[in-house]
Short mmCIF file of C-alpha atoms in Angstrom, two decimals:
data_model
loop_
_atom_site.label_atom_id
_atom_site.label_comp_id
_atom_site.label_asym_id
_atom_site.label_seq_id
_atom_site.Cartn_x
_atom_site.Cartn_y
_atom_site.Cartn_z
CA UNK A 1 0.00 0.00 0.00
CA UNK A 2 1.33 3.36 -0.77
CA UNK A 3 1.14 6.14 1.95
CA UNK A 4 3.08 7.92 4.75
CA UNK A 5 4.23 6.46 7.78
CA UNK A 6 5.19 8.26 10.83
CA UNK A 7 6.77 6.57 13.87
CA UNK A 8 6.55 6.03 16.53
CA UNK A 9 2.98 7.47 17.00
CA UNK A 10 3.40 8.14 20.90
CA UNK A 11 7.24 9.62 21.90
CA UNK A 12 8.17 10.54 25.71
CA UNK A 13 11.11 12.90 26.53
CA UNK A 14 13.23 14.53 29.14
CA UNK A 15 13.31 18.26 28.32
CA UNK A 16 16.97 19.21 26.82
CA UNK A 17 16.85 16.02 25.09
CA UNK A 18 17.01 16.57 21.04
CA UNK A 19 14.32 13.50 19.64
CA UNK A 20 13.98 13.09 15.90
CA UNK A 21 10.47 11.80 14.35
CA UNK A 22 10.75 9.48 11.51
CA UNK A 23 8.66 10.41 8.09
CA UNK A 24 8.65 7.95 5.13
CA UNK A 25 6.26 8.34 2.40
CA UNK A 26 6.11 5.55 -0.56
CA UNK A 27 4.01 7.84 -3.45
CA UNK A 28 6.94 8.74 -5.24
CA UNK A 29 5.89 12.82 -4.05
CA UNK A 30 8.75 15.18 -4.43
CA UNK A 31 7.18 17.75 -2.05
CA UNK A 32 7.22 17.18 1.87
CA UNK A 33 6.22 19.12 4.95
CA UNK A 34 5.96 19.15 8.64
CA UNK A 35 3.16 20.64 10.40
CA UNK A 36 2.60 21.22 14.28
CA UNK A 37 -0.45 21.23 16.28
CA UNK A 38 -1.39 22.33 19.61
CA UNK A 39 -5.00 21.49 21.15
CA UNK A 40 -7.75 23.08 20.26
CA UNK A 41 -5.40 24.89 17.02
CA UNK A 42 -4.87 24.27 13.12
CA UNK A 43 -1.80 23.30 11.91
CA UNK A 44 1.21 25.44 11.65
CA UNK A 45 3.97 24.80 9.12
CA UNK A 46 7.48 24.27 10.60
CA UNK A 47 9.39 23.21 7.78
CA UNK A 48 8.78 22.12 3.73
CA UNK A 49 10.85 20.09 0.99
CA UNK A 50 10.34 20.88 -2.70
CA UNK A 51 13.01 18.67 -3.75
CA UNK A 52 15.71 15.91 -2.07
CA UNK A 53 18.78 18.50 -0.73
CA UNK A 54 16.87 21.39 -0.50
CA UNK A 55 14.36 22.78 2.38
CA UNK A 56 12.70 25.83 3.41
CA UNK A 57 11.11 26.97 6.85
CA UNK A 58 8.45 27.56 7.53
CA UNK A 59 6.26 29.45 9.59
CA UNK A 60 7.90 28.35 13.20
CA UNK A 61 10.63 26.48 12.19
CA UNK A 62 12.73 27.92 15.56
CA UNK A 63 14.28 25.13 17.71
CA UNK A 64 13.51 22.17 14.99
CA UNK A 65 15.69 21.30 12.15
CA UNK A 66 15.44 18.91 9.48
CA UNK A 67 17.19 17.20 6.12
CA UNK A 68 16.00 15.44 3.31
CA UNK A 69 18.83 12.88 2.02
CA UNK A 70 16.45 10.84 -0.07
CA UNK A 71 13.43 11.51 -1.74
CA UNK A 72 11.08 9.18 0.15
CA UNK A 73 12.37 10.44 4.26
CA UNK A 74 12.10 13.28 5.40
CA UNK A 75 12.93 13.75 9.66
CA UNK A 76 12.40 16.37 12.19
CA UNK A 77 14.81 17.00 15.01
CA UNK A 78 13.04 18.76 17.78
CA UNK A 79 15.91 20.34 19.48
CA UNK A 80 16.25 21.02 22.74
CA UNK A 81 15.82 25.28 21.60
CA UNK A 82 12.14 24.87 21.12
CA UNK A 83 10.78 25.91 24.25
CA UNK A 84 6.99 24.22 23.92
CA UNK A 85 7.75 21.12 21.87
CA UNK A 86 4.79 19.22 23.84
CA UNK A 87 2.58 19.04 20.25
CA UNK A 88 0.51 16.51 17.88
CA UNK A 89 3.32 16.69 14.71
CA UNK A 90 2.16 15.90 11.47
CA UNK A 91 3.97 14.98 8.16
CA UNK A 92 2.25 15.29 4.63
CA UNK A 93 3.68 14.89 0.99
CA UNK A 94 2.22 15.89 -2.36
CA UNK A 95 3.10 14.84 -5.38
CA UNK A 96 4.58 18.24 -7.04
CA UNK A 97 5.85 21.58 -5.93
CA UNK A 98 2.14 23.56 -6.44
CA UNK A 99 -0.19 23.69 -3.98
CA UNK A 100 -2.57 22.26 -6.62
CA UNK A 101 -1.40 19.04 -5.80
CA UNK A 102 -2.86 18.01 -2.69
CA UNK A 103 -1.10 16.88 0.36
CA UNK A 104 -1.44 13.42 2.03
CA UNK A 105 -0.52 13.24 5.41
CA UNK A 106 0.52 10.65 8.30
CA UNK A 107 -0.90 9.46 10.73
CA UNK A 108 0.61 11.61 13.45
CA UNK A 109 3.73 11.50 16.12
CA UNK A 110 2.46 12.28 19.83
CA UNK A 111 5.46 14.03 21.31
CA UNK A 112 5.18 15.12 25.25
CA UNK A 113 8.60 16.30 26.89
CA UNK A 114 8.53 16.78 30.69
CA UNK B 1 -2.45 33.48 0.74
CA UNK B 2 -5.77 35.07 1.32
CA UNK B 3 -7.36 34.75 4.90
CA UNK B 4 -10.71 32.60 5.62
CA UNK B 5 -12.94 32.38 8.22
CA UNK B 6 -15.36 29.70 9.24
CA UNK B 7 -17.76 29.07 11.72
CA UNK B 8 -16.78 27.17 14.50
CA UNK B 9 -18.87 24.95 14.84
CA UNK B 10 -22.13 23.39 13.56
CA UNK B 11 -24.16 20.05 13.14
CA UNK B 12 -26.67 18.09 11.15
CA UNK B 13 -28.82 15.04 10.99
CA UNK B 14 -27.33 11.81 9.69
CA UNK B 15 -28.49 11.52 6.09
CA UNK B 16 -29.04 14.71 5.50
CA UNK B 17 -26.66 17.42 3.59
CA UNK B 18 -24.35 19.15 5.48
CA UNK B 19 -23.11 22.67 4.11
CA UNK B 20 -20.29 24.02 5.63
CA UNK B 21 -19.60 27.84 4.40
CA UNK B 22 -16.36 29.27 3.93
CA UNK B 23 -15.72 33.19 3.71
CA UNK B 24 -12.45 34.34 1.30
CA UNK B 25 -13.30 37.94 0.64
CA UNK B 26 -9.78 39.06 -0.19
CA UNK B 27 -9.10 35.73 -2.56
CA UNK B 28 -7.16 36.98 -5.35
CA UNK B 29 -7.36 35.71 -8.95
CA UNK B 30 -4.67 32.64 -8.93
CA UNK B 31 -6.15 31.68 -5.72
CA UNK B 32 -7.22 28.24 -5.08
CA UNK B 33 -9.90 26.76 -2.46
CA UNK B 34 -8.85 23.89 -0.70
CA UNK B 35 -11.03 21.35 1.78
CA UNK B 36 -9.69 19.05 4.44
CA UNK B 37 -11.04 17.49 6.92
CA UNK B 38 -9.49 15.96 10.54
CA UNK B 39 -11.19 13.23 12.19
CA UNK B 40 -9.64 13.00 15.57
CA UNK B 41 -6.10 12.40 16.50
CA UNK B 42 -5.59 11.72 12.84
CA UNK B 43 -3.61 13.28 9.91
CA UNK B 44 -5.96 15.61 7.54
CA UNK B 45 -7.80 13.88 4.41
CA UNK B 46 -7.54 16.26 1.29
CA UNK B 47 -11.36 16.90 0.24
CA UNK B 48 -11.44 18.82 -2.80
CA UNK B 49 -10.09 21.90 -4.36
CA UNK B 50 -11.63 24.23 -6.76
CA UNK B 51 -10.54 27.92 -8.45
CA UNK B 52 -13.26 29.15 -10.35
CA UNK B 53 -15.99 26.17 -11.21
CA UNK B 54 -17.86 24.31 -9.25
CA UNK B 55 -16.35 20.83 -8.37
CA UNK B 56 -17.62 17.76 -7.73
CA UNK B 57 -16.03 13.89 -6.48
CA UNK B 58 -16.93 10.89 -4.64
CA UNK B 59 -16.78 12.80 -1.35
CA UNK B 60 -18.24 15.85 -1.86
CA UNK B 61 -19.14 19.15 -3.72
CA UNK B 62 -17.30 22.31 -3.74
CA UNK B 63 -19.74 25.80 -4.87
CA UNK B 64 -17.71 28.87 -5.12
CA UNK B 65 -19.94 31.85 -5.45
CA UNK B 66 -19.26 33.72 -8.89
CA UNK B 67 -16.90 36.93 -6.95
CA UNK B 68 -15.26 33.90 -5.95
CA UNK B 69 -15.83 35.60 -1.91
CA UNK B 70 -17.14 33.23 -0.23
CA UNK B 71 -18.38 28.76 -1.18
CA UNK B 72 -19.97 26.01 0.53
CA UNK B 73 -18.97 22.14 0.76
CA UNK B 74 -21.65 20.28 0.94
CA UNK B 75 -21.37 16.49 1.90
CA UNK B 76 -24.82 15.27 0.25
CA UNK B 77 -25.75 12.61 2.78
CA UNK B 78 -23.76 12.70 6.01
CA UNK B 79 -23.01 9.63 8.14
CA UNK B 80 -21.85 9.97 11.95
CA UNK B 81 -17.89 9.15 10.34
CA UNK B 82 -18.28 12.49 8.97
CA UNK B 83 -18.08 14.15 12.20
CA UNK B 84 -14.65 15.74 12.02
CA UNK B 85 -13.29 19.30 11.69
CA UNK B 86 -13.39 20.92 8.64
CA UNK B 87 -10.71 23.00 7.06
CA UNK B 88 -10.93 25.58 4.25
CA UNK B 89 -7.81 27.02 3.11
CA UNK B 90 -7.30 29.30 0.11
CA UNK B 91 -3.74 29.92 -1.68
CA UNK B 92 -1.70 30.42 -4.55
CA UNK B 93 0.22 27.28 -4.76
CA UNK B 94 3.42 29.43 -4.54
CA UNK B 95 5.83 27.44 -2.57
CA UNK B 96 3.76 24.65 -2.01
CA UNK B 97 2.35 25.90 1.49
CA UNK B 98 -1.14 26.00 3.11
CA UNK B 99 -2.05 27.81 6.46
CA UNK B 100 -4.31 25.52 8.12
CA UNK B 101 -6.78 27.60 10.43
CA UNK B 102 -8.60 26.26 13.07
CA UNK B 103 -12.00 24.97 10.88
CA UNK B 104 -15.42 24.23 11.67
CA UNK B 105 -15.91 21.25 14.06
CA UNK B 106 -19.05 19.91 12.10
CA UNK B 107 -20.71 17.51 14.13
CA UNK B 108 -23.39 14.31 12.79
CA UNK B 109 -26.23 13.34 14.72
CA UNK B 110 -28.22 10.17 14.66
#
């Protein structure tokens, strides 16, 4: 089956620990993206791949980084700079660089860091 | 990307249309209209997206008024697994991004 898979979908950290969530996606989609999202909120865009070697931030990309080696992964390092990293984070893909295209996204990765 | 606003909330009767409006007064011309939709603790399904026409698929129908200011997605016959929040989002494609508000929790009843 094609799709995006997140893991794990619950994570538990120590605060000033750096954890890195794992994004795969098997559609062949050049374009990927992280999104964040607090209770009760949308989804905020923290960073976004057009193309393997090449990212841009996004809206609060502060205190996370990322890479994109290979066209099908795609991880996010929460660092241990982001000062409210407790979130639902969410990883989509689409199939070109457009917005016409839409995104798929994972299932989700529960981080809470006490 | 043009701002929307939604209602925050609304509900209908299982088997019945549901019409959830969408407000994009400052849309601009290249502008898309997007729908998702967020069941809980779940990654956002992509909907539909229209510019100009009215669109239509197997899970809904998108009406965009004819200033292009405001449309409606209307789920024909809604089942209780409809009950999610809704998301309308309008931009340009430029750079691939989409600001997600906070949607209309649209709620089925039996």
């Amino acid at each position: 089956d094609g799709g995006i898979t997140q893991s794990p979908k619950y994570l538990f950290r120590k605060e000033g620990q750096n954890v890195t969530l794992s994004c795969e996606q098997n559609l062949n989609h050049d374009a990927m993206y992280w999104y964040r999202q607090d209770p009760g909120q949308g989804l905020r865009l923290i960073y976004y791949s057009q193309i393997v070697n090449d990212f841009q931030k996004g809206d609060i990309a502060e205190g996370y980084s990322v890479s994109r080696e290979k066209k099908e992964s795609f991880p996010l390092t929460v660092t241990s700079a982001q000062k409210n990293p407790t979130a639902f984070y969410l990883c989509a893909s689409s199939m070109g660089r457009a917005a016409i295209y839409e995104q798929y996204f994972g299932p989700g990765t529960r981080l809470t860091v006490t | 990307d043009a701002k929307t606003t939604q209602p925050t909330s609304m509900d209908c009767a299982e088997g019945r249309a549901a019409n959830l409006p969408c407000n994009h007064s400052t849309i601009s011309g290249n502008e898309y209209v997007y729908w998702y939709r967020q069941i809980h603790s779940q990654g956002p399904q992509y909907i539909i997206h229209g510019l100009k026409n009215n669109e239509t698929n197997e899970m809904a129908s998108l009406i965009i008024t004819e200033d292009r200011k405001s449309s409606t997605l209307i789920l024909p016959h809604a089942t209780l697994r409809d009950t999610a929040v809704y998301y309308c989002i309008s931009g340009t494609g430029a750079n691939s991004k989409l600001t997600f508000g906070k949607g209309i929790t649209l709620s089925v009843r039996p």
